[in-house]
PDB file of C-alpha atoms in Angstrom:
ATOM      1  CA  MET A   1     209.676 219.142 -69.828  1.00 42.00           C
ATOM      2  CA  GLY A   2     213.253 218.694 -68.583  1.00 43.00           C
ATOM      3  CA  VAL A   3     214.441 217.632 -72.051  1.00 43.00           C
ATOM      4  CA  PHE A   4     212.940 220.679 -73.755  1.00 45.00           C
ATOM      5  CA  LYS A   5     214.370 222.966 -71.086  1.00 49.00           C
ATOM      6  CA  MET A   6     217.834 221.441 -71.487  1.00 46.00           C
ATOM      7  CA  LEU A   7     217.693 221.763 -75.299  1.00 48.00           C
ATOM      8  CA  ASP A   8     216.478 225.362 -75.073  1.00 58.00           C
ATOM      9  CA  GLU A   9     219.231 226.281 -72.624  1.00 61.00           C
ATOM     10  CA  ASN A  10     221.916 224.657 -74.790  1.00 61.00           C
ATOM     11  CA  ASN A  11     220.650 226.446 -77.895  1.00 70.00           C
ATOM     12  CA  LYS A  12     220.472 229.738 -76.030  1.00 73.00           C
ATOM     13  CA  ALA A  13     223.986 229.378 -74.597  1.00 74.00           C
ATOM     14  CA  HIS A  14     225.403 228.555 -78.036  1.00 74.00           C
ATOM     15  CA  GLU A  15     223.541 231.504 -79.581  1.00 75.00           C
ATOM     16  CA  ILE A  16     224.775 233.943 -76.933  1.00 79.00           C
ATOM     17  CA  LYS A  17     228.354 232.697 -77.420  1.00 75.00           C
ATOM     18  CA  ARG A  18     227.992 233.172 -81.180  1.00 74.00           C
ATOM     19  CA  LEU A  19     226.689 236.721 -80.781  1.00 73.00           C
ATOM     20  CA  THR A  20     229.229 237.823 -78.190  1.00 75.00           C
ATOM     21  CA  THR A  21     232.372 236.278 -79.729  1.00 74.00           C
ATOM     22  CA  PRO A  22     234.641 239.120 -80.920  1.00 72.00           C
ATOM     23  CA  LEU A  23     234.866 239.486 -84.677  1.00 68.00           C
ATOM     24  CA  THR A  24     238.047 238.619 -86.541  1.00 73.00           C
ATOM     25  CA  ILE A  25     239.045 241.213 -89.161  1.00 71.00           C
ATOM     26  CA  LYS A  26     241.273 240.014 -91.985  1.00 72.00           C
ATOM     27  CA  ASP A  27     241.859 241.628 -95.391  1.00 69.00           C
ATOM     28  CA  SER A  28     238.988 244.105 -94.807  1.00 66.00           C
ATOM     29  CA  LYS A  29     236.620 241.203 -94.164  1.00 72.00           C
ATOM     30  CA  ALA A  30     234.945 240.260 -90.877  1.00 68.00           C
ATOM     31  CA  TYR A  31     234.527 236.729 -89.548  1.00 70.00           C
ATOM     32  CA  GLY A  32     232.290 235.671 -86.672  1.00 68.00           C
ATOM     33  CA  ASP A  33     232.235 232.625 -84.383  1.00 65.00           C
ATOM     34  CA  GLY A  34     233.381 229.540 -86.282  1.00 61.00           C
ATOM     35  CA  GLY A  35     235.074 231.619 -88.991  1.00 65.00           C
ATOM     36  CA  LYS A  36     231.824 232.491 -90.768  1.00 70.00           C
ATOM     37  CA  LEU A  37     232.175 235.406 -93.191  1.00 70.00           C
ATOM     38  CA  LEU A  38     229.872 238.327 -92.288  1.00 67.00           C
ATOM     39  CA  ASN A  39     228.144 240.617 -94.747  1.00 68.00           C
ATOM     40  CA  CYS A  40     228.847 244.331 -94.547  1.00 65.00           C
ATOM     41  CA  SER A  41     225.846 246.593 -93.768  1.00 67.00           C
ATOM     42  CA  GLU A  42     226.207 250.125 -95.088  1.00 63.00           C
ATOM     43  CA  THR A  43     223.936 253.156 -94.517  1.00 60.00           C
ATOM     44  CA  LEU A  44     224.426 256.823 -95.387  1.00 58.00           C
ATOM     45  CA  SER A  45     226.330 257.461 -92.163  1.00 61.00           C
ATOM     46  CA  ASP A  46     227.567 254.064 -91.022  1.00 63.00           C
ATOM     47  CA  VAL A  47     229.377 250.924 -92.133  1.00 65.00           C
ATOM     48  CA  ARG A  48     229.274 247.917 -89.845  1.00 67.00           C
ATOM     49  CA  PHE A  49     229.611 244.163 -89.588  1.00 72.00           C
ATOM     50  CA  VAL A  50     226.796 242.704 -87.502  1.00 77.00           C
ATOM     51  CA  VAL A  51     226.031 239.168 -86.351  1.00 77.00           C
ATOM     52  CA  GLU A  52     222.279 238.658 -86.582  1.00 82.00           C
ATOM     53  CA  PRO A  53     220.530 236.475 -83.957  1.00 83.00           C
ATOM     54  CA  THR A  54     218.904 233.256 -85.108  1.00 83.00           C
ATOM     55  CA  PRO A  55     215.084 233.659 -85.020  1.00 84.00           C
ATOM     56  CA  GLY A  56     213.163 231.881 -82.267  1.00 81.00           C
ATOM     57  CA  ILE A  57     215.966 231.337 -79.745  1.00 82.00           C
ATOM     58  CA  LEU A  58     216.387 234.570 -77.777  1.00 83.00           C
ATOM     59  CA  SER A  59     213.691 236.753 -76.244  1.00 84.00           C
ATOM     60  CA  ASP A  60     213.336 240.417 -77.250  1.00 84.00           C
ATOM     61  CA  ASN A  61     215.154 241.529 -74.095  1.00 85.00           C
ATOM     62  CA  GLU A  62     218.012 239.093 -74.767  1.00 84.00           C
ATOM     63  CA  ILE A  63     218.306 240.336 -78.352  1.00 85.00           C
ATOM     64  CA  LEU A  64     218.659 243.903 -77.059  1.00 84.00           C
ATOM     65  CA  GLN A  65     221.250 242.741 -74.528  1.00 83.00           C
ATOM     66  CA  TYR A  66     223.440 240.486 -76.669  1.00 82.00           C
ATOM     67  CA  ALA A  67     222.902 241.901 -80.196  1.00 81.00           C
ATOM     68  CA  PRO A  68     221.973 245.572 -79.714  1.00 84.00           C
ATOM     69  CA  GLU A  69     223.416 246.628 -83.092  1.00 80.00           C
ATOM     70  CA  SER A  70     221.552 243.982 -85.096  1.00 82.00           C
ATOM     71  CA  LYS A  71     218.565 244.443 -87.395  1.00 84.00           C
ATOM     72  CA  ALA A  72     216.570 242.228 -85.039  1.00 85.00           C
ATOM     73  CA  ALA A  73     217.273 244.687 -82.219  1.00 84.00           C
ATOM     74  CA  CYS A  74     216.156 247.566 -84.460  1.00 82.00           C
ATOM     75  CA  GLU A  75     212.857 245.749 -85.026  1.00 84.00           C
ATOM     76  CA  VAL A  76     212.406 245.224 -81.278  1.00 84.00           C
ATOM     77  CA  ARG A  77     213.037 248.894 -80.517  1.00 86.00           C
ATOM     78  CA  LEU A  78     210.646 250.041 -83.228  1.00 83.00           C
ATOM     79  CA  LYS A  79     208.017 247.558 -82.079  1.00 82.00           C
ATOM     80  CA  ARG A  80     208.275 248.927 -78.541  1.00 80.00           C
ATOM     81  CA  GLY A  81     208.060 252.540 -79.670  1.00 80.00           C
ATOM     82  CA  ALA A  82     211.685 253.290 -78.725  1.00 79.00           C
ATOM     83  CA  GLY A  83     213.077 253.150 -82.255  1.00 80.00           C
ATOM     84  CA  LYS A  84     214.760 255.973 -84.141  1.00 83.00           C
ATOM     85  CA  ILE A  85     215.186 256.953 -87.767  1.00 80.00           C
ATOM     86  CA  SER A  86     218.624 255.316 -87.663  1.00 79.00           C
ATOM     87  CA  ASP A  87     216.953 251.985 -86.841  1.00 79.00           C
ATOM     88  CA  VAL A  88     214.656 252.340 -89.851  1.00 80.00           C
ATOM     89  CA  LEU A  89     217.603 253.264 -92.065  1.00 79.00           C
ATOM     90  CA  PHE A  90     219.531 250.209 -90.934  1.00 79.00           C
ATOM     91  CA  LEU A  91     216.545 247.922 -91.561  1.00 79.00           C
ATOM     92  CA  HIS A  92     216.103 249.393 -95.054  1.00 79.00           C
ATOM     93  CA  GLU A  93     219.737 250.144 -95.830  1.00 79.00           C
ATOM     94  CA  SER A  94     219.298 249.925 -99.611  1.00 80.00           C
ATOM     95  CA  ILE A  95     216.469 252.492 -99.798  1.00 82.00           C
ATOM     96  CA  PRO A  96     218.670 255.639-100.043  1.00 80.00           C
ATOM     97  CA  TRP A  97     220.646 254.205-102.956  1.00 82.00           C
ATOM     98  CA  ILE A  98     217.547 252.944-104.769  1.00 87.00           C
ATOM     99  CA  PHE A  99     215.732 256.265-104.347  1.00 85.00           C
ATOM    100  CA  ALA A 100     218.796 258.256-105.422  1.00 85.00           C
ATOM    101  CA  PHE A 101     219.018 256.283-108.658  1.00 89.00           C
ATOM    102  CA  TYR A 102     215.234 256.471-109.131  1.00 88.00           C
ATOM    103  CA  TYR A 103     215.040 260.265-108.839  1.00 87.00           C
ATOM    104  CA  VAL A 104     218.126 260.851-111.005  1.00 89.00           C
ATOM    105  CA  VAL A 105     216.432 258.904-113.786  1.00 88.00           C
ATOM    106  CA  LEU A 106     213.090 260.626-113.118  1.00 87.00           C
ATOM    107  CA  LEU A 107     214.644 264.115-113.200  1.00 87.00           C
ATOM    108  CA  SER A 108     216.318 263.299-116.508  1.00 86.00           C
ATOM    109  CA  LEU A 109     212.997 262.232-117.975  1.00 84.00           C
ATOM    110  CA  SER A 110     211.181 265.248-116.549  1.00 84.00           C
ATOM    111  CA  ILE A 111     213.480 267.642-118.425  1.00 83.00           C
ATOM    112  CA  ILE A 112     212.494 265.991-121.692  1.00 81.00           C
ATOM    113  CA  VAL A 113     208.783 265.981-120.796  1.00 77.00           C
ATOM    114  CA  VAL A 114     208.737 269.623-119.646  1.00 75.00           C
ATOM    115  CA  PHE A 115     210.322 270.826-122.863  1.00 76.00           C
ATOM    116  CA  GLY A 116     207.910 268.641-124.819  1.00 74.00           C
ATOM    117  CA  GLY A 117     204.902 270.367-123.194  1.00 73.00           C
ATOM    118  CA  ASN A 118     202.817 267.187-122.866  1.00 77.00           C
ATOM    119  CA  LYS A 119     200.496 267.847-119.899  1.00 78.00           C
ATOM    120  CA  LEU A 120     199.436 264.197-119.486  1.00 84.00           C
ATOM    121  CA  LEU A 121     203.025 263.048-119.216  1.00 82.00           C
ATOM    122  CA  MET A 122     203.733 265.873-116.788  1.00 82.00           C
ATOM    123  CA  PHE A 123     200.866 264.660-114.572  1.00 84.00           C
ATOM    124  CA  VAL A 124     202.185 261.096-114.721  1.00 84.00           C
ATOM    125  CA  LEU A 125     205.638 262.356-113.760  1.00 83.00           C
ATOM    126  CA  LEU A 126     204.158 264.249-110.826  1.00 85.00           C
ATOM    127  CA  LEU A 127     202.554 261.022-109.603  1.00 88.00           C
ATOM    128  CA  LEU A 128     205.865 259.210-110.028  1.00 86.00           C
ATOM    129  CA  PHE A 129     207.505 261.863-107.856  1.00 86.00           C
ATOM    130  CA  VAL A 130     204.838 261.745-105.117  1.00 88.00           C
ATOM    131  CA  ILE A 131     204.097 258.004-104.746  1.00 88.00           C
ATOM    132  CA  PRO A 132     207.619 257.029-103.529  1.00 87.00           C
ATOM    133  CA  LEU A 133     207.489 259.915-101.043  1.00 86.00           C
ATOM    134  CA  VAL A 134     204.290 258.483 -99.544  1.00 86.00           C
ATOM    135  CA  TYR A 135     206.034 255.122 -99.275  1.00 83.00           C
ATOM    136  CA  LEU A 136     208.999 256.807 -97.561  1.00 82.00           C
ATOM    137  CA  TYR A 137     206.669 258.470 -95.075  1.00 82.00           C
ATOM    138  CA  LEU A 138     205.125 255.102 -94.166  1.00 81.00           C
ATOM    139  CA  ILE A 139     208.532 253.462 -93.790  1.00 81.00           C
ATOM    140  CA  PHE A 140     210.092 256.242 -91.693  1.00 78.00           C
ATOM    141  CA  ASN A 141     207.073 256.964 -89.525  1.00 80.00           C
ATOM    142  CA  VAL A 142     208.362 255.322 -86.340  1.00 75.00           C
ATOM    143  CA  ASN A 143     204.976 255.740 -84.616  1.00 78.00           C
ATOM    144  CA  ARG A 144     203.322 253.167 -86.872  1.00 76.00           C
ATOM    145  CA  TYR A 145     205.545 250.256 -85.792  1.00 77.00           C
ATOM    146  CA  PRO A 146     204.054 249.774 -82.272  1.00 78.00           C
ATOM    147  CA  LYS A 147     200.523 249.842 -83.737  1.00 72.00           C
ATOM    148  CA  LYS A 148     201.530 247.313 -86.369  1.00 73.00           C
ATOM    149  CA  ALA A 149     203.022 245.038 -83.679  1.00 69.00           C
ATOM    150  CA  ILE A 150     199.769 245.210 -81.669  1.00 70.00           C
ATOM    151  CA  LYS A 151     197.714 244.277 -84.737  1.00 69.00           C
ATOM    152  CA  GLN A 152     200.024 241.342 -85.523  1.00 66.00           C
ATOM    153  CA  SER A 153     199.815 240.157 -81.914  1.00 63.00           C
ATOM    154  CA  LYS A 154     196.004 240.243 -81.967  1.00 63.00           C
ATOM    155  CA  LYS A 155     195.956 238.394 -85.290  1.00 64.00           C
ATOM    156  CA  ALA A 156     198.315 235.723 -83.926  1.00 58.00           C
ATOM    157  CA  GLN A 157     196.086 235.276 -80.870  1.00 62.00           C
ATOM    158  CA  ARG A 158     193.036 234.824 -83.114  1.00 65.00           C
ATOM    159  CA  ASN A 159     194.906 232.233 -85.187  1.00 60.00           C
ATOM    160  CA  ILE A 160     195.841 230.333 -82.026  1.00 49.00           C
ATOM    161  CA  LYS A 161     192.193 230.312 -80.935  1.00 54.00           C
ATOM    162  CA  ASP A 162     191.068 229.090 -84.357  1.00 53.00           C
ATOM    163  CA  GLU A 163     193.666 226.318 -84.339  1.00 52.00           C
ATOM    164  CA  SER A 164     192.646 225.287 -80.846  1.00 48.00           C
ATOM    165  CA  ARG A 165     189.038 224.873 -82.012  1.00 48.00           C
ATOM    166  CA  THR A 166     190.113 222.532 -84.805  1.00 40.00           C
ATOM    167  CA  GLU A 167     192.268 220.493 -82.408  1.00 44.00           C
ATOM    168  CA  VAL A 168     189.810 219.989 -79.569  1.00 43.00           C
ATOM    169  CA  ILE A 169     189.980 216.242 -80.043  1.00 42.00           C
ATOM    170  CA  HIS A 170     193.714 216.283 -79.277  1.00 46.00           C
ATOM    171  CA  ASP A 171     193.027 218.085 -76.000  1.00 48.00           C
ATOM    172  CA  ALA A 172     190.503 215.483 -74.935  1.00 53.00           C
ATOM    173  CA  GLY A 173     191.230 213.488 -71.821  1.00 60.00           C
ATOM    174  CA  LEU A 174     191.526 213.996 -68.095  1.00 76.00           C
ATOM    175  CA  ASP A 175     193.549 216.915 -66.776  1.00 78.00           C
ATOM    176  CA  SER A 176     195.177 214.624 -64.223  1.00 79.00           C
ATOM    177  CA  LEU A 177     196.776 212.641 -67.077  1.00 85.00           C
ATOM    178  CA  LYS A 178     198.058 215.618 -69.081  1.00 83.00           C
ATOM    179  CA  GLY A 179     201.419 215.477 -67.308  1.00 86.00           C
ATOM    180  CA  TYR A 180     202.014 212.056 -68.872  1.00 89.00           C
ATOM    181  CA  GLU A 181     201.261 213.479 -72.341  1.00 89.00           C
ATOM    182  CA  LYS A 182     203.891 216.183 -71.905  1.00 88.00           C
ATOM    183  CA  GLU A 183     206.456 213.635 -70.749  1.00 90.00           C
ATOM    184  CA  ILE A 184     205.723 211.425 -73.761  1.00 92.00           C
ATOM    185  CA  ASN A 185     206.132 214.310 -76.195  1.00 90.00           C
ATOM    186  CA  ASN A 186     209.445 215.225 -74.557  1.00 90.00           C
ATOM    187  CA  LEU A 187     210.633 211.623 -74.885  1.00 91.00           C
ATOM    188  CA  LYS A 188     209.640 211.595 -78.558  1.00 90.00           C
ATOM    189  CA  THR A 189     211.770 214.682 -79.158  1.00 89.00           C
ATOM    190  CA  LEU A 190     214.712 213.136 -77.302  1.00 87.00           C
ATOM    191  CA  PHE A 191     214.368 209.848 -79.185  1.00 88.00           C
ATOM    192  CA  ASP A 192     214.323 211.588 -82.582  1.00 89.00           C
ATOM    193  CA  ILE A 193     217.565 213.412 -81.729  1.00 87.00           C
ATOM    194  CA  LYS A 194     219.354 210.281 -80.494  1.00 84.00           C
ATOM    195  CA  GLU A 195     218.047 208.169 -83.368  1.00 87.00           C
ATOM    196  CA  GLY A 196     219.420 210.643 -85.908  1.00 86.00           C
ATOM    197  CA  VAL A 197     222.828 210.603 -84.205  1.00 82.00           C
ATOM    198  CA  VAL A 198     223.086 206.826 -84.048  1.00 82.00           C
ATOM    199  CA  ARG A 199     222.019 206.410 -87.685  1.00 84.00           C
ATOM    200  CA  ASP A 200     224.766 208.821 -88.778  1.00 82.00           C
ATOM    201  CA  LEU A 201     227.328 206.946 -86.689  1.00 79.00           C
ATOM    202  CA  ILE A 202     226.297 203.583 -88.104  1.00 79.00           C
ATOM    203  CA  LYS A 203     226.638 204.969 -91.613  1.00 80.00           C
ATOM    204  CA  LYS A 204     230.140 206.273 -90.835  1.00 78.00           C
ATOM    205  CA  ARG A 205     231.203 203.106 -88.979  1.00 73.00           C
ATOM    206  CA  PHE A 206     229.788 200.588 -91.482  1.00 73.00           C
ATOM    207  CA  GLU A 207     229.544 202.326 -94.827  1.00 69.00           C
ATOM    208  CA  PRO A 208     226.759 200.679 -96.859  1.00 64.00           C
ATOM    209  CA  PRO A 209     226.288 198.310 -98.548  1.00 65.00           C
ATOM    210  CA  GLN A 210     227.465 195.919 -95.828  1.00 66.00           C
ATOM    211  CA  ILE A 211     225.718 193.094 -94.035  1.00 68.00           C
ATOM    212  CA  THR A 212     226.731 194.626 -90.709  1.00 70.00           C
ATOM    213  CA  TYR A 213     225.241 197.982 -91.732  1.00 77.00           C
ATOM    214  CA  ASP A 214     221.944 196.305 -92.680  1.00 81.00           C
ATOM    215  CA  LYS A 215     221.901 194.454 -89.361  1.00 81.00           C
ATOM    216  CA  PHE A 216     222.409 197.626 -87.323  1.00 81.00           C
ATOM    217  CA  ILE A 217     219.907 199.697 -89.300  1.00 85.00           C
ATOM    218  CA  ALA A 218     217.333 196.909 -89.028  1.00 85.00           C
ATOM    219  CA  ILE A 219     217.533 196.975 -85.222  1.00 85.00           C
ATOM    220  CA  ILE A 220     217.230 200.790 -85.214  1.00 88.00           C
ATOM    221  CA  ASP A 221     214.165 200.510 -87.466  1.00 90.00           C
ATOM    222  CA  LYS A 222     212.642 197.997 -85.060  1.00 88.00           C
ATOM    223  CA  SER A 223     213.445 200.258 -82.124  1.00 88.00           C
ATOM    224  CA  HIS A 224     211.797 203.203 -83.880  1.00 91.00           C
ATOM    225  CA  LYS A 225     208.660 201.234 -84.613  1.00 90.00           C
ATOM    226  CA  MET A 226     208.447 199.823 -81.092  1.00 89.00           C
ATOM    227  CA  PHE A 227     209.101 203.219 -79.482  1.00 91.00           C
ATOM    228  CA  TYR A 228     206.342 204.942 -81.419  1.00 93.00           C
ATOM    229  CA  ASN A 229     203.934 202.044 -80.892  1.00 91.00           C
ATOM    230  CA  GLN A 230     204.387 202.505 -77.151  1.00 92.00           C
ATOM    231  CA  ALA A 231     204.023 206.289 -77.443  1.00 92.00           C
ATOM    232  CA  GLU A 232     200.823 206.148 -79.502  1.00 92.00           C
ATOM    233  CA  SER A 233     199.348 203.465 -77.260  1.00 91.00           C
ATOM    234  CA  ALA A 234     200.033 205.585 -74.156  1.00 91.00           C
ATOM    235  CA  LEU A 235     198.573 208.699 -75.797  1.00 91.00           C
ATOM    236  CA  ASN A 236     195.430 206.800 -76.781  1.00 91.00           C
ATOM    237  CA  ILE A 237     194.911 205.792 -73.162  1.00 90.00           C
ATOM    238  CA  ILE A 238     195.425 209.409 -72.041  1.00 89.00           C
ATOM    239  CA  HIS A 239     192.957 210.812 -74.583  1.00 88.00           C
ATOM    240  CA  LEU A 240     190.280 208.129 -74.208  1.00 86.00           C
ATOM    241  CA  ALA A 241     190.358 207.359 -70.483  1.00 83.00           C
ATOM    242  CA  VAL A 242     187.152 208.436 -68.730  1.00 81.00           C
ATOM    243  CA  GLU A 243     188.487 207.823 -65.233  1.00 84.00           C
ATOM    244  CA  ASP A 244     191.887 208.252 -63.604  1.00 85.00           C
ATOM    245  CA  THR A 245     192.521 204.951 -61.854  1.00 88.00           C
ATOM    246  CA  PRO A 246     195.691 203.228 -60.587  1.00 88.00           C
ATOM    247  CA  ARG A 247     195.347 200.692 -63.400  1.00 90.00           C
ATOM    248  CA  VAL A 248     195.222 203.426 -66.059  1.00 89.00           C
ATOM    249  CA  GLN A 249     198.269 205.160 -64.557  1.00 90.00           C
ATOM    250  CA  ASN A 250     200.119 201.858 -64.330  1.00 91.00           C
ATOM    251  CA  GLU A 251     199.503 201.097 -68.014  1.00 91.00           C
ATOM    252  CA  ILE A 252     200.744 204.533 -69.075  1.00 92.00           C
ATOM    253  CA  GLU A 253     203.793 204.354 -66.810  1.00 92.00           C
ATOM    254  CA  ASN A 254     204.731 200.918 -68.163  1.00 92.00           C
ATOM    255  CA  LYS A 255     204.714 202.245 -71.694  1.00 91.00           C
ATOM    256  CA  ILE A 256     206.726 205.321 -70.717  1.00 93.00           C
ATOM    257  CA  GLU A 257     209.228 203.065 -68.963  1.00 92.00           C
ATOM    258  CA  ALA A 258     209.548 200.965 -72.136  1.00 91.00           C
ATOM    259  CA  MET A 259     210.166 204.153 -74.142  1.00 91.00           C
ATOM    260  CA  LYS A 260     212.906 205.196 -71.711  1.00 92.00           C
ATOM    261  CA  LYS A 261     214.586 201.792 -71.939  1.00 90.00           C
ATOM    262  CA  ILE A 262     214.687 202.019 -75.735  1.00 90.00           C
ATOM    263  CA  ILE A 263     216.235 205.512 -75.514  1.00 90.00           C
ATOM    264  CA  ASN A 264     218.845 204.235 -73.037  1.00 88.00           C
ATOM    265  CA  GLN A 265     219.766 201.368 -75.353  1.00 86.00           C
ATOM    266  CA  ILE A 266     220.103 203.770 -78.294  1.00 86.00           C
ATOM    267  CA  GLU A 267     222.327 206.001 -76.156  1.00 85.00           C
ATOM    268  CA  GLU A 268     224.545 203.095 -75.058  1.00 84.00           C
ATOM    269  CA  LEU A 269     224.937 201.954 -78.664  1.00 81.00           C
ATOM    270  CA  THR A 270     225.853 205.499 -79.669  1.00 80.00           C
ATOM    271  CA  ASN A 271     228.537 205.698 -76.993  1.00 80.00           C
ATOM    272  CA  GLU A 272     230.076 202.390 -78.034  1.00 75.00           C
ATOM    273  CA  LEU A 273     230.103 203.408 -81.703  1.00 75.00           C
ATOM    274  CA  VAL A 274     231.801 206.699 -80.811  1.00 72.00           C
ATOM    275  CA  ILE A 275     234.463 204.853 -78.795  1.00 72.00           C
ATOM    276  CA  ASN A 276     235.093 202.304 -81.559  1.00 67.00           C
ATOM    277  CA  ILE A 277     234.472 204.538 -84.578  1.00 59.00           C
ATOM    278  CA  ASN A 278     237.880 203.784 -86.120  1.00 57.00           C
ATOM    279  CA  ASP A 279     238.046 200.041 -85.373  1.00 57.00           C
ATOM    280  CA  ASP A 280     238.110 197.741 -88.382  1.00 53.00           C
ATOM    281  CA  HIS A 281     236.032 195.113 -86.629  1.00 53.00           C
ATOM    282  CA  THR A 282     232.812 195.276 -84.671  1.00 53.00           C
ATOM    283  CA  THR A 283     233.660 195.024 -80.975  1.00 55.00           C
ATOM    284  CA  GLU A 284     232.129 192.490 -78.628  1.00 60.00           C
ATOM    285  CA  GLU A 285     230.525 195.312 -76.612  1.00 60.00           C
ATOM    286  CA  VAL A 286     228.691 196.628 -79.666  1.00 61.00           C
ATOM    287  CA  ASN A 287     227.475 193.148 -80.618  1.00 64.00           C
ATOM    288  CA  ASN A 288     226.274 192.573 -77.057  1.00 66.00           C
ATOM    289  CA  LEU A 289     224.340 195.830 -77.174  1.00 64.00           C
ATOM    290  CA  ILE A 290     222.633 194.780 -80.395  1.00 68.00           C
ATOM    291  CA  ASP A 291     221.616 191.507 -78.726  1.00 68.00           C
ATOM    292  CA  ASP A 292     220.338 193.453 -75.709  1.00 67.00           C
ATOM    293  CA  MET A 293     218.258 195.672 -77.960  1.00 69.00           C
ATOM    294  CA  GLU A 294     216.784 192.629 -79.692  1.00 68.00           C
ATOM    295  CA  ASN A 295     215.886 191.171 -76.295  1.00 69.00           C
ATOM    296  CA  LEU A 296     214.404 194.476 -75.147  1.00 61.00           C
ATOM    297  CA  ILE A 297     212.200 194.732 -78.230  1.00 64.00           C
ATOM    298  CA  GLY A 298     211.023 191.172 -77.647  1.00 62.00           C
ATOM    299  CA  SER A 299     210.165 191.905 -74.032  1.00 61.00           C
ATOM    300  CA  VAL A 300     208.379 195.174 -74.879  1.00 56.00           C
ATOM    301  CA  LYS A 301     206.068 193.296 -77.220  1.00 54.00           C
ATOM    302  CA  GLU A 302     204.789 191.427 -74.191  1.00 51.00           C
ATOM    303  CA  TYR A 303     203.757 194.613 -72.344  1.00 46.00           C
TER     304      TYR A 303
END
C-alpha cells in the first residue's frame, strides 16, 4: 500500500508541475515543461495553447484546479452540468470550419438542383441540410452531458460487478490474510520497477555481447524467477488456507521477507552500477554484490 501511495504521489506531483509550469513562447510557438512543443487550439473566438492533463493521474477536482482551460476540464464541467457552449466549442474546435465548408458546398449544389427542378434531388438536399443540424443540436445540448455521464457510470459499475463474478476464485481466502495479499502485490510492482532500472543500467554499463553482461543478466533472471516463485507460493497459501494460524502467517511472512531481501539486493546493485557507470572495470563492490545475490538465491531455495 505504501509503495502504491508513494508512486501515485510522485506521479501526481510531476503532473501538477508539468501543468503549472509557465509556457515558453518563441517564434510564435509555445513550449511546455521540458521544452515540449504544444499544439495551438483555435475556436471562432479564441486561440490558445493548452497543456492537457495525462489521463488517470489527477482527480476531476484537481483537473479543474490545475488545468482549468484544458479540454479535460471542459469535459468535467459538462459532466457536472456546469458546462457552457464555449466548453463544447473547445472540445469540438474543428466543427465550425467543417460545417462552414460543408454548407458552402451544399448551397452551391442546391442552386444547380433548384434550377434543374428535380424534386427528388431537392428532397435529398433538404435532408442533407437538416441531418447535420440535428447532430449540432445533440453536440451543443449541454443538458445531455450529465445524463450521459450517469449512464456511463452505471455501465461501468455493472462491468465491475460482472468482472467480480468471473474472478471469485481470486478473492477466495480468509479476510484476515488479505492484508498480506495487498503487500505482496505492492512488492511485485516495486520489484518490476527496480528490475527494469537495473537491466537498463547493466546494458549501459556492459554493452552486450560480453561475458560480464551475460553474468549480470543471468543473476537478474534468477532473482526474477526466485522472487515470483516466492510471491506465487505466498499467494497460494493465502487463497487456499482454511484457517488463520501462527504457522500459516509465519510461512507467508517468511516468503514476503525473502521477496524484500531480493528487492534490497537489486537496489544495492543498482546504486553501485550508478556510482561506477563510467568505470572501465567492474568494481570489487559490484562483484561482491553479485556474490551476495547468488548466496541469497541459494538460501531462499531452502525456505
